[in-house]
Short mmCIF file of C-alpha atoms and ligand atoms in Angstrom, two decimals:
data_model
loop_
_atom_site.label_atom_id
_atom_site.label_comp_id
_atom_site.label_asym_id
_atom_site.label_seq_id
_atom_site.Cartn_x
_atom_site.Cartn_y
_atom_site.Cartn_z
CA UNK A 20 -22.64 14.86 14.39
CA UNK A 21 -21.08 11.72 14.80
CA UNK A 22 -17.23 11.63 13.65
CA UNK A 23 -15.04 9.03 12.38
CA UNK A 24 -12.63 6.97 14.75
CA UNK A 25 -9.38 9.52 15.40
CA UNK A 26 -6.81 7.76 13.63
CA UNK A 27 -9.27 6.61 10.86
CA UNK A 28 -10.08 8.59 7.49
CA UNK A 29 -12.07 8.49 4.42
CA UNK A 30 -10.16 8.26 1.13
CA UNK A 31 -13.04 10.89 -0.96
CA UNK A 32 -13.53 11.11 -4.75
CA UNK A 33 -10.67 13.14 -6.08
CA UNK A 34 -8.21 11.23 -4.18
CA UNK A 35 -9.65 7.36 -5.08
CA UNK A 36 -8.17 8.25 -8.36
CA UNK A 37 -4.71 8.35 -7.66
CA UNK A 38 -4.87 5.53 -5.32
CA UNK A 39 -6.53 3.22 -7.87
CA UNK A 40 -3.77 4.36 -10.88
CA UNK A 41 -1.37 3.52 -8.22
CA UNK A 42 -2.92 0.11 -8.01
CA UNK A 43 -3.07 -0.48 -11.64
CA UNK A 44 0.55 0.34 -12.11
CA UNK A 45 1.94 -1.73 -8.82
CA UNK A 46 -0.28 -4.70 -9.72
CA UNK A 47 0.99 -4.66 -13.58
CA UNK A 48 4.32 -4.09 -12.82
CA UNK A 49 4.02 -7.20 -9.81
CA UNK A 50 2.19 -9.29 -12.42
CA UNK A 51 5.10 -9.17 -15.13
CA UNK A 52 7.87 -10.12 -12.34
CA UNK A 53 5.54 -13.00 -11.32
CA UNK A 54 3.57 -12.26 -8.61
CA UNK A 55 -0.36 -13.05 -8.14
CA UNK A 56 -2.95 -11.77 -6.17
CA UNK A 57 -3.85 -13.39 -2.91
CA UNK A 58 -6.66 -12.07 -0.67
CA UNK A 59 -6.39 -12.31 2.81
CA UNK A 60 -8.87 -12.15 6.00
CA UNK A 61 -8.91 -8.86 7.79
CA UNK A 62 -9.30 -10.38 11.23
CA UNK A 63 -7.48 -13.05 12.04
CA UNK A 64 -6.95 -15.56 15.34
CA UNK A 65 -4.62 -13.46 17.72
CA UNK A 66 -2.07 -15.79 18.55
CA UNK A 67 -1.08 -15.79 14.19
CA UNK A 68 0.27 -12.05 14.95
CA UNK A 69 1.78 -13.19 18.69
CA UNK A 70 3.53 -16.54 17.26
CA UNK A 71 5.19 -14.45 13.77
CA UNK A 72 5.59 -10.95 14.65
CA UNK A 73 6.89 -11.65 18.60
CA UNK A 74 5.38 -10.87 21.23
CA UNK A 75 8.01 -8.38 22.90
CA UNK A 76 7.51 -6.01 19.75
CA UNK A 77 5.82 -2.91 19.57
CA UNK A 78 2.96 -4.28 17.67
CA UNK A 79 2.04 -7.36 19.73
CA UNK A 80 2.51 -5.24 23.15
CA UNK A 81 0.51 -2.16 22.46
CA UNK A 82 -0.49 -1.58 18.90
CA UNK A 83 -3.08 -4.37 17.95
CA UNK A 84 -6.88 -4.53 17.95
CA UNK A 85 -7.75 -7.66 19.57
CA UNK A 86 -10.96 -8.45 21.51
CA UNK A 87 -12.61 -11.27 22.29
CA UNK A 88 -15.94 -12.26 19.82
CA UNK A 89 -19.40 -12.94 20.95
CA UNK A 90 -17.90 -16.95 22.30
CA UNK A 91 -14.52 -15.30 23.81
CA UNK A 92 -11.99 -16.34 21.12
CA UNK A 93 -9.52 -13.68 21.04
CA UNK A 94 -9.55 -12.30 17.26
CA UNK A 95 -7.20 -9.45 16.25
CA UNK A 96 -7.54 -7.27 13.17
CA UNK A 97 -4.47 -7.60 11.16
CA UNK A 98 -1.25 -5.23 11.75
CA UNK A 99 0.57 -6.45 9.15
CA UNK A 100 -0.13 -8.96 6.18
CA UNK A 101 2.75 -11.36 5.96
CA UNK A 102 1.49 -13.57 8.58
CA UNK A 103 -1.71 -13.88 7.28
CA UNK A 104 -0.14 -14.67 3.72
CA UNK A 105 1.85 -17.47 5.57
CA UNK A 106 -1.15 -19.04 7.27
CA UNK A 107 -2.77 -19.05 3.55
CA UNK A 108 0.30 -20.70 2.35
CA UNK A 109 0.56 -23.64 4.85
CA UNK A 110 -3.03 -24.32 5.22
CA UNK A 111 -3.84 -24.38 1.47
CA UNK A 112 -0.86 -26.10 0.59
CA UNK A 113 0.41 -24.35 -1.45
CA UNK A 114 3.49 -24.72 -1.56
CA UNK A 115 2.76 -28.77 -2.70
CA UNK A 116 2.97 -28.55 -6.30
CA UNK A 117 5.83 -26.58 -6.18
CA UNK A 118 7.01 -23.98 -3.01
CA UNK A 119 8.18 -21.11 -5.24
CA UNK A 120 5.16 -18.97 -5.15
CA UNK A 121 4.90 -15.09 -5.16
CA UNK A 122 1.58 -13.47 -4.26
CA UNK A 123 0.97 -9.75 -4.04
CA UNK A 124 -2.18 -8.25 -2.01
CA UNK A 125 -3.75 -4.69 -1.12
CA UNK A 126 -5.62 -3.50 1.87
CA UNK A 127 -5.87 -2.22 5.09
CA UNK A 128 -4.14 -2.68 8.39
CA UNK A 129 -4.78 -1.84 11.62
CA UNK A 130 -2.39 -0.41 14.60
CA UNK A 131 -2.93 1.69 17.80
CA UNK A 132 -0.14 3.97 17.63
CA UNK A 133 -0.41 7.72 18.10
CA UNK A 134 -2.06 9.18 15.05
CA UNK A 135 0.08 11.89 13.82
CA UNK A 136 1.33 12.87 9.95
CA UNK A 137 1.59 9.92 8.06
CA UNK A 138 0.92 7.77 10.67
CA UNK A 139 -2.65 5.67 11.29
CA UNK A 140 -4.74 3.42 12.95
CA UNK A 141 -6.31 1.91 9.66
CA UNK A 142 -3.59 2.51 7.36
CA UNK A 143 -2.99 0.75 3.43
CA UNK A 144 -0.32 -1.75 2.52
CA UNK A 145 0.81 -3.11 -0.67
CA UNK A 146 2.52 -6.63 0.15
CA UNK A 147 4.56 -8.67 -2.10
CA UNK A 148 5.86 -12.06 -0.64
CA UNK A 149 7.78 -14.70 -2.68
CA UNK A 150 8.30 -18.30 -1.30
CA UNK A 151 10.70 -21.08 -1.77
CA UNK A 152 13.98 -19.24 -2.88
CA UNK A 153 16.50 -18.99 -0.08
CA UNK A 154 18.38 -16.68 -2.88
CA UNK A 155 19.66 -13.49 -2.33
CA UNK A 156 18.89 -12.45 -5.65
CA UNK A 157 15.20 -12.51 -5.09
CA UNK A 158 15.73 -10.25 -2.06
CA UNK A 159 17.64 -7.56 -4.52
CA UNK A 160 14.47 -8.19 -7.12
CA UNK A 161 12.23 -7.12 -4.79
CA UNK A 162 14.05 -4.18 -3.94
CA UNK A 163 14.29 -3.07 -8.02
CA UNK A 164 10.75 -3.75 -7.74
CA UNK A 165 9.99 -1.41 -5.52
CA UNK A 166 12.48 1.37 -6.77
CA UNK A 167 10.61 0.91 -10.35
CA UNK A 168 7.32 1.08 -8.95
CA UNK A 169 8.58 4.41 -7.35
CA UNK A 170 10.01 6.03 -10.61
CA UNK A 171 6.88 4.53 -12.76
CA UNK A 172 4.45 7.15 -9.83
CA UNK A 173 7.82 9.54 -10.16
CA UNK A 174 8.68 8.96 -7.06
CA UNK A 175 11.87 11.86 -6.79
CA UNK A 176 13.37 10.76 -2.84
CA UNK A 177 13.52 7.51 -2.84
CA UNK A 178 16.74 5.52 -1.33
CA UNK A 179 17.04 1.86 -0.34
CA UNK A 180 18.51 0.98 2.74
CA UNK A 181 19.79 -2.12 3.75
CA UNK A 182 21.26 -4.66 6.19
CA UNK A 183 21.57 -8.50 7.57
CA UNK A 184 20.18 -9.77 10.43
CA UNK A 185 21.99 -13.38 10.52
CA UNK A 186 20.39 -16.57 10.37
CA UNK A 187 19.89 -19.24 13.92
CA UNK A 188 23.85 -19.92 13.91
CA UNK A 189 25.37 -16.22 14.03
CA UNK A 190 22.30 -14.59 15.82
CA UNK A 191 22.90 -16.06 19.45
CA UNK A 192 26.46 -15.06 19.19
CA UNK A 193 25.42 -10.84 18.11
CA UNK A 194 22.58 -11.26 20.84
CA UNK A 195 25.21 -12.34 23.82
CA UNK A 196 27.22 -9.46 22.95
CA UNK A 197 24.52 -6.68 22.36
CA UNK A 198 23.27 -7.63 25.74
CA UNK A 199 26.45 -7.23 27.30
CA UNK A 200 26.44 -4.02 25.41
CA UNK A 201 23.11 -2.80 26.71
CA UNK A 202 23.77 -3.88 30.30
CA UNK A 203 26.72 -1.31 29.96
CA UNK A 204 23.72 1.24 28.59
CA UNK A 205 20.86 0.51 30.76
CA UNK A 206 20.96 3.74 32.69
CA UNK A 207 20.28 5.76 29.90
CA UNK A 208 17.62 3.39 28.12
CA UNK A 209 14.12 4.33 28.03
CA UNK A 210 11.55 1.65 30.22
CA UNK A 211 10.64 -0.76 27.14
CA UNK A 212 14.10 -1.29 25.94
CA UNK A 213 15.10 -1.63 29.81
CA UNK A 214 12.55 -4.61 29.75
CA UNK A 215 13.85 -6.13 26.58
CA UNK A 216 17.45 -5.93 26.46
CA UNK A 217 17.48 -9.23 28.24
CA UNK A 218 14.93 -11.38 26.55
CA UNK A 219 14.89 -9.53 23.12
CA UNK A 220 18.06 -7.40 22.77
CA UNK A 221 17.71 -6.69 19.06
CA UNK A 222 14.10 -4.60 19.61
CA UNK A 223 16.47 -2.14 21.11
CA UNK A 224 18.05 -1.19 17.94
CA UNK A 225 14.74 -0.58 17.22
CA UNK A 226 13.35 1.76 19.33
CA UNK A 227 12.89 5.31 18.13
CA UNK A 228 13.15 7.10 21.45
CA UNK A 229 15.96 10.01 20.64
CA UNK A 230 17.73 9.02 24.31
CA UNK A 231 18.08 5.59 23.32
CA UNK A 232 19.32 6.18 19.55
CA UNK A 233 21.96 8.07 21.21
CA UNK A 234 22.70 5.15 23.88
CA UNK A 235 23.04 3.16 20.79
CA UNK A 236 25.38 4.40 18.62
CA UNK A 237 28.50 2.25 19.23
CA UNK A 238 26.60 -1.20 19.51
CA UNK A 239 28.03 -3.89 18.19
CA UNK A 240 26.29 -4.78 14.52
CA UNK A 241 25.16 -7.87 13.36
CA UNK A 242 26.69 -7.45 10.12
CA UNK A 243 30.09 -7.98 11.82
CA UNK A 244 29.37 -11.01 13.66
CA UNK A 245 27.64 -13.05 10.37
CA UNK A 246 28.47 -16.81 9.71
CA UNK A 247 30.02 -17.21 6.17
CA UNK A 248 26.78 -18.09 5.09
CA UNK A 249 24.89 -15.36 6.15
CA UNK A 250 28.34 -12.91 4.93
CA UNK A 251 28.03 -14.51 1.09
CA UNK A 252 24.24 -14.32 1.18
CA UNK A 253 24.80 -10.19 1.82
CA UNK A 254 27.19 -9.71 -0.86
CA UNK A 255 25.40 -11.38 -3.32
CA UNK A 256 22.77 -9.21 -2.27
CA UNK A 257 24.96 -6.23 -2.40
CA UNK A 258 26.25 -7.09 -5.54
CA UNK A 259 23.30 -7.59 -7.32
CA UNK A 260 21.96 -4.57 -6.27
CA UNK A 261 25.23 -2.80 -8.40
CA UNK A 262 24.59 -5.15 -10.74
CA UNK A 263 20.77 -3.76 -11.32
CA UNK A 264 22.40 0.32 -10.63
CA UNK A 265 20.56 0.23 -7.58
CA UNK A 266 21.92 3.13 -5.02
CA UNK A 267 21.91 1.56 -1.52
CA UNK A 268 23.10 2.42 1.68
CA UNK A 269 24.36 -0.12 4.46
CA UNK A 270 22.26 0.46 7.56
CA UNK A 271 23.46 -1.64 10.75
CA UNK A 272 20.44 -0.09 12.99
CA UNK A 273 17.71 -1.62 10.35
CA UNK A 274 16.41 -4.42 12.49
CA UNK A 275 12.74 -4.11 11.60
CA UNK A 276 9.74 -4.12 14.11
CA UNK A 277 8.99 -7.33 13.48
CA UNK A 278 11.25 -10.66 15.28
CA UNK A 279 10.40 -13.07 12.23
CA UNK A 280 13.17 -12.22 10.00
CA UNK A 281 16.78 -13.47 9.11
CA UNK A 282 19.36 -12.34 6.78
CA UNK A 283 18.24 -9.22 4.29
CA UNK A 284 16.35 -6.52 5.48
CA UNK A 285 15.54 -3.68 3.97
CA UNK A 286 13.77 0.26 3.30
CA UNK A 287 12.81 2.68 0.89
CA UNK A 288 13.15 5.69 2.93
CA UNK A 289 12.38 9.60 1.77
CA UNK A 290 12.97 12.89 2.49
CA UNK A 291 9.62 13.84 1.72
CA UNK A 292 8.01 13.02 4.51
CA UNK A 293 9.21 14.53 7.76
CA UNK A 294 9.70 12.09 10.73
CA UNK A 295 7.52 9.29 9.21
CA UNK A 296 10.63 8.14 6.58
CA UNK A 297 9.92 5.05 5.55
CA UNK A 298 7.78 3.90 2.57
CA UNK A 299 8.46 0.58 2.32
CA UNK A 300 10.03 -1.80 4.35
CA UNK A 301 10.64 -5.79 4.03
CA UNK A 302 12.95 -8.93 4.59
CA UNK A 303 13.53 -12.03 4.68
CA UNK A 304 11.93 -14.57 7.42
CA UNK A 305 13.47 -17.68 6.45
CA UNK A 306 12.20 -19.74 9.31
CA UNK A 307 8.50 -18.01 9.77
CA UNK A 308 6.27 -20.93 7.52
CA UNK A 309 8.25 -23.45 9.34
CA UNK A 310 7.34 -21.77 13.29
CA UNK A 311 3.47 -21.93 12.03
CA UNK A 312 3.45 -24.98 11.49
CA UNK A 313 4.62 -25.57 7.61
CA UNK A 314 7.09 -27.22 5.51
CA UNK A 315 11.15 -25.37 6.54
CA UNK A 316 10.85 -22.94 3.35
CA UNK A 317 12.70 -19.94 3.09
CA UNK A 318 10.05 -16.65 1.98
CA UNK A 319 11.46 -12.74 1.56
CA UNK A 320 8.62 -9.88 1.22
CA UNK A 321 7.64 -6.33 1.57
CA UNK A 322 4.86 -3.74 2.37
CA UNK A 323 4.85 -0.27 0.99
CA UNK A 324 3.02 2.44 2.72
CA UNK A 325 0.51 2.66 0.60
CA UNK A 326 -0.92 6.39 2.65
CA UNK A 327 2.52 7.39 2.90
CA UNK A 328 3.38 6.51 -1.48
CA UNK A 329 0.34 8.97 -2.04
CA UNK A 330 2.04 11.78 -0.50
CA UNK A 331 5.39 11.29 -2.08
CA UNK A 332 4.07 10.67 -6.07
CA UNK A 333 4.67 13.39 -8.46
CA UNK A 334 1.52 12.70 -9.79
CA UNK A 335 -1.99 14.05 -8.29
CA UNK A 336 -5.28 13.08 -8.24
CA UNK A 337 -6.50 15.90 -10.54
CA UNK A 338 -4.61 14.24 -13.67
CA UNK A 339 -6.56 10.97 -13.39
CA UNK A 340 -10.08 12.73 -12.21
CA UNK A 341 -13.22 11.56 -14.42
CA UNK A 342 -14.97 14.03 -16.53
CA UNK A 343 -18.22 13.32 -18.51
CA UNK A 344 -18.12 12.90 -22.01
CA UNK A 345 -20.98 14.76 -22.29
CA UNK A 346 -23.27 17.18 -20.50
CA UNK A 347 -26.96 17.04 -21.48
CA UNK A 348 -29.15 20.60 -21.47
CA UNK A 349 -32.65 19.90 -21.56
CA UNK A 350 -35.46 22.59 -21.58
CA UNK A 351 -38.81 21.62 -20.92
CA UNK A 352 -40.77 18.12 -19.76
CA UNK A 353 -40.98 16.49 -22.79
CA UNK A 354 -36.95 17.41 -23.36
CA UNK A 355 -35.92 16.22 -19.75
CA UNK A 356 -37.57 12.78 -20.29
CA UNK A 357 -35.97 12.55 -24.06
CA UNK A 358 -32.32 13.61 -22.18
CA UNK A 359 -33.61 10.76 -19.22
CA UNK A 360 -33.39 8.17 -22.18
CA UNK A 361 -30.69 9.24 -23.66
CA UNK A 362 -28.45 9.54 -20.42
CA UNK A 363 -29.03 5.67 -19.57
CA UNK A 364 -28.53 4.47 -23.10
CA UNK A 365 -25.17 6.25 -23.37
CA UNK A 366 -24.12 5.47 -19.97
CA UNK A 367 -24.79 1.67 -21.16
CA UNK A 368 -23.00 2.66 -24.34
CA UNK A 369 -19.89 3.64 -22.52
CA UNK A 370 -20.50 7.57 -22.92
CA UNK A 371 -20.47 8.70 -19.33
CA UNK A 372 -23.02 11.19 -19.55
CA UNK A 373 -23.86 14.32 -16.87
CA UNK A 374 -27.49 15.87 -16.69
CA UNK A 375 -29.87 18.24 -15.08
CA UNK A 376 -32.66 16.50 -13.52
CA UNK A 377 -34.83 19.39 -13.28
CA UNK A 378 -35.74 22.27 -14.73
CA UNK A 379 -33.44 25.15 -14.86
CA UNK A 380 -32.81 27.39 -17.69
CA UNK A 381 -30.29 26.77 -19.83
CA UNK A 382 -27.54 29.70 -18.30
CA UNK A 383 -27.65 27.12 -15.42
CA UNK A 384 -27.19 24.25 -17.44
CA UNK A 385 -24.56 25.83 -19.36
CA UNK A 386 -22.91 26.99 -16.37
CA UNK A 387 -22.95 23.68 -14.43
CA UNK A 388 -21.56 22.01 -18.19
CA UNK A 389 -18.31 24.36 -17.38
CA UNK A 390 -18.25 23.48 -13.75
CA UNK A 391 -18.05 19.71 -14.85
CA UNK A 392 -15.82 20.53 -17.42
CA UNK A 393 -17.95 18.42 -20.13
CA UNK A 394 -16.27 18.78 -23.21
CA UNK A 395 -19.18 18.52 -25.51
CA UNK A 396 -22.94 19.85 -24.50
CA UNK A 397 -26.14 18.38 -26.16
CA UNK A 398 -28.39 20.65 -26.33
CA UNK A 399 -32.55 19.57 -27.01
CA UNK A 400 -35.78 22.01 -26.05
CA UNK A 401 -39.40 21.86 -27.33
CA UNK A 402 -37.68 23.26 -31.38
CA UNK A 403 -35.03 20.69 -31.52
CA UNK A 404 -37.82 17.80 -30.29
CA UNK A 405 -40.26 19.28 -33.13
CA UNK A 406 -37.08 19.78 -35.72
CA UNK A 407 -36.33 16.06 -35.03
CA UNK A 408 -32.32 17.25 -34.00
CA UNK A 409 -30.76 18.36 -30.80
CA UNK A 410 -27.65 20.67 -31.01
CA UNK A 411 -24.25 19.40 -29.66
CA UNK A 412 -21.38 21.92 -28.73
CA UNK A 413 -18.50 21.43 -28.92
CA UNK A 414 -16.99 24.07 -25.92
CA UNK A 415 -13.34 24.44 -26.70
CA UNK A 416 -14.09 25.17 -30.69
CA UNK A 417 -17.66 26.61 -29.68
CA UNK A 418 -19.04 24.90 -32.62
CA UNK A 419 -22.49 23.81 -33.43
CA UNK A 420 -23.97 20.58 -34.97
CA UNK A 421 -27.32 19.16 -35.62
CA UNK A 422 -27.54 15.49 -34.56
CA UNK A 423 -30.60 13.52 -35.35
CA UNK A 424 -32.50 12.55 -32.60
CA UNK A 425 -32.05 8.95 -33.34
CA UNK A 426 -28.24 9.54 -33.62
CA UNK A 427 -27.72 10.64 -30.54
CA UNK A 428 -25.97 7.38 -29.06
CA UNK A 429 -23.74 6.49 -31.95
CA UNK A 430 -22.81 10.10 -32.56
CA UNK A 431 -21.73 10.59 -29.30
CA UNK A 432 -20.03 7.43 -29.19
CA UNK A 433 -17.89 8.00 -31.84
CA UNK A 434 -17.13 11.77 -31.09
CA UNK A 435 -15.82 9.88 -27.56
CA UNK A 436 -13.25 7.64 -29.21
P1 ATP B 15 7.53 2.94 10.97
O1 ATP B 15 8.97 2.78 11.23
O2 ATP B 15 7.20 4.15 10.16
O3 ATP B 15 6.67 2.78 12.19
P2 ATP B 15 7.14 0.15 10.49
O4 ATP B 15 8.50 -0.37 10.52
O5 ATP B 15 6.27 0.00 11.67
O6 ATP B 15 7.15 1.70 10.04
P3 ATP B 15 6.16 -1.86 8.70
O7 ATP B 15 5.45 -2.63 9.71
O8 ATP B 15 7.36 -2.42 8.13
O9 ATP B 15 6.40 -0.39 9.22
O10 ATP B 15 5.16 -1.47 7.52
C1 ATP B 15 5.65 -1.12 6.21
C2 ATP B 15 5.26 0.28 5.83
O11 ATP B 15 3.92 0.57 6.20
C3 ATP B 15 6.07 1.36 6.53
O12 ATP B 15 7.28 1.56 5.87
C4 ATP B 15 5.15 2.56 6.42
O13 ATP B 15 5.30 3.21 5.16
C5 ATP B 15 3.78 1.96 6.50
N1 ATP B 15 3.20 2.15 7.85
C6 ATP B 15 3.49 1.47 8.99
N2 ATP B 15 2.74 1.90 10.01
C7 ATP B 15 1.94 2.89 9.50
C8 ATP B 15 0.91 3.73 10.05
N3 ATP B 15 0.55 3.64 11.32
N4 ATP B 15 0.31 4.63 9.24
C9 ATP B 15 0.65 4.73 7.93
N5 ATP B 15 1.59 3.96 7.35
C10 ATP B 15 2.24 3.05 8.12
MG1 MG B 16 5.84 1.18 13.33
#
């Protein structure tokens, strides 16, 4: 039997429920703070991911899906959404009539890592992204976004982390000296962060090889090396996080896997979830629309795990599953094509109606009712055709009714409101 890709899974009935109620309640809570839905390619040209997300990074060096198409242009199936939401952004324009705009969007992503718990090669994202404000209030409104998305799915573990990554003028300084840091380290530095130090010292702060976390602690932060600029932005940040009672933690290690951003950065880490912490992540990449080629406007976003968010709700799929409204027994041919009728007329009426197609006896029928937990059965066999009624039962009162045939729709309708 042929299996699906390792790394890959199917999302079945009984869990689509909780991931669409998670949708609805992300998408209305986005909506009300502003934010529209934008819908994005799923493969895009692979130098969009190279040019925003750096091509020393985990992602770019060993974790996408590119190939080359049927004419040899290399195409890459997206690892992240941001850049893809940045293309849209400069290419439609749309930042013209006015550059504050905030889109949200929902789907998969794609990354070669090792499949393990909470970790995939197709995995979910739910993006937010909001343009033109350089402000670091927006960055602390995303992050009360988030938490209240959390405690609407009662989310328990959730804790923001954050830090600042500097802007162009204080970065070169905090690079020069966490070189000269890791050049002091290098011994003791696993082969990837050995090959970056140099070119791309902050990926090292990054890496989540034990032996190099350990090498790390002591290295110089970039929150103590920010321009004044880059030091107001943070407190503003920090206190309008207090300002909202948001609980945060200063983290001078959160650098992010991806090189595009500046100033805030931030995760929603838990303790539910083993190893694989984080459940949302984001920044700010201030300069990212102007190195593809748009206008110089400032953009902050995130992406919440949308796998890992389904593990960590208080809420299961059970409590949103569908049940019919009703179940239909029907005994006999002329019954079963009566019940055939019936079922597409109430199904068109709204009334999501289960039935037997074919003939079993009605301990069956009665049984499979329970199994689908109908709340009402209708009941109809050669006596209830000739007596121009079928019987509906109620099965948590056990009672009985008569319902004329040619009230079946309506009656059922209304017992359903
Ligand atoms: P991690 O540190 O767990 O590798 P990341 O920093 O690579 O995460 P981002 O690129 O910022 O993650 O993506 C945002 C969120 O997407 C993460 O916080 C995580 O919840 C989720 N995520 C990332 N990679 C995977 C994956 N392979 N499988 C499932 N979820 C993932
Ligand atoms: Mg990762």
């Amino acid at each position: 039997m042929i299996q699906l890709i390792r790394g890959f899974k199917d999302i079945l009935p009984g869990e689509t429920e909780l991931w669409k109620h998670i949708e609805k309640i992300a998408t209305s809570l986005f909506e009300d703070f502003g934010f529209r839905e934008i819908r994005i390619p799923i493969m895009e040209h692979t130098e969009l991911f190279a040019r925003s997300i750096g091509e020393d990074t985990d992602i770019v060096e060993k974790e996408m899906y590119t190939f080359p198409d049927r004419k040899g242009d290399l195409i890459t199936l997206r690892p992240e959404a941001t850049a893809s939401i940045v293309r849209a952004y400069i290419q439609h324009k749309l930042y013209a009539a006015d550059p504050v705009r905030k889109f949200y969007t929902i789907g998969p992503m794609f990354r070669r890592e090792r499949p393990q718990k909470g970790r995939y090669r197709q995995f979910y994202q739910i993006n937010a992204e909001a343009f033109g404000v350089g402000s670091a209030y927006i960055d602390a409104q995303l992050i009360f976004m988030l938490l209240t998305l959390f405690s609407r799915l009662s989310v328990t573990d959730a804790h923001a982390h954050v830090n600042s990554l500097g802007c162009p003028a204080c970065r070169p300084a905090f690079k020069a000296s966490l070189s000269q840091f890791l050049s002091s380290r290098s011994d003791k530095l696993c082969e990837d962060c050995r090959r970056r130090s140099a070119k791309n010292p902050l990926r090292v702060l990054d890496c989540k090889v034990p032996s190099c976390r350990e090498a790390m602690s002591g290295a110089p932060s970039v929150i103590d090396s920010l321009c004044p600029e880059c030091g107001k932005h943070f407190q503003i940040l920090q206190d309008s996080l207090k300002k909202l009672n948001v609980d945060f933690t200063i983290d001078k290690s959160l650098v992010r896997g991806l090189d595009y951003y500046t100033r805030t950065t931030f995760e929603i880490q838990t303790g539910a979830l083993g190893a694989q912490n984080a459940v949302a992540g984001g920044g700010r990449y201030d300069g990212l629309v102007k190195v593809l080629g748009g206008p110089d406007i400032p953009a902050t976003g995130f992406a919440i795990g949308f796998d890992r968010l389904t593990e960590i709700t208080g809420l299961k799929a059970s409590d949103f599953e569908q049940k019919p409204d009703v179940f239909i027994a029907a005994l006999g041919e002329k019954s079963q094509a009566a019940a055939f009728e019936w079922n597409c007329a109430l199904a068109a009426a709204g009334v999501k109606a289960e039935i037997a197609f074919g003939d079993s006896s009605l301990k069956s029928q009665m049984k499979r009712a329970d199994r689908v937990a109908a709340p009402f059965v209708l009941i109809v066999g050669e006596k209830e055709l000739e007596d121009g009624a079928a019987l509906l039962r109620n099965m948590a009162t056990k009672e009985q009714v008569a319902v004329p045939l040619d009230k079946i729709v309506e009656t059922l309708k209304a017992a359903n409101r």
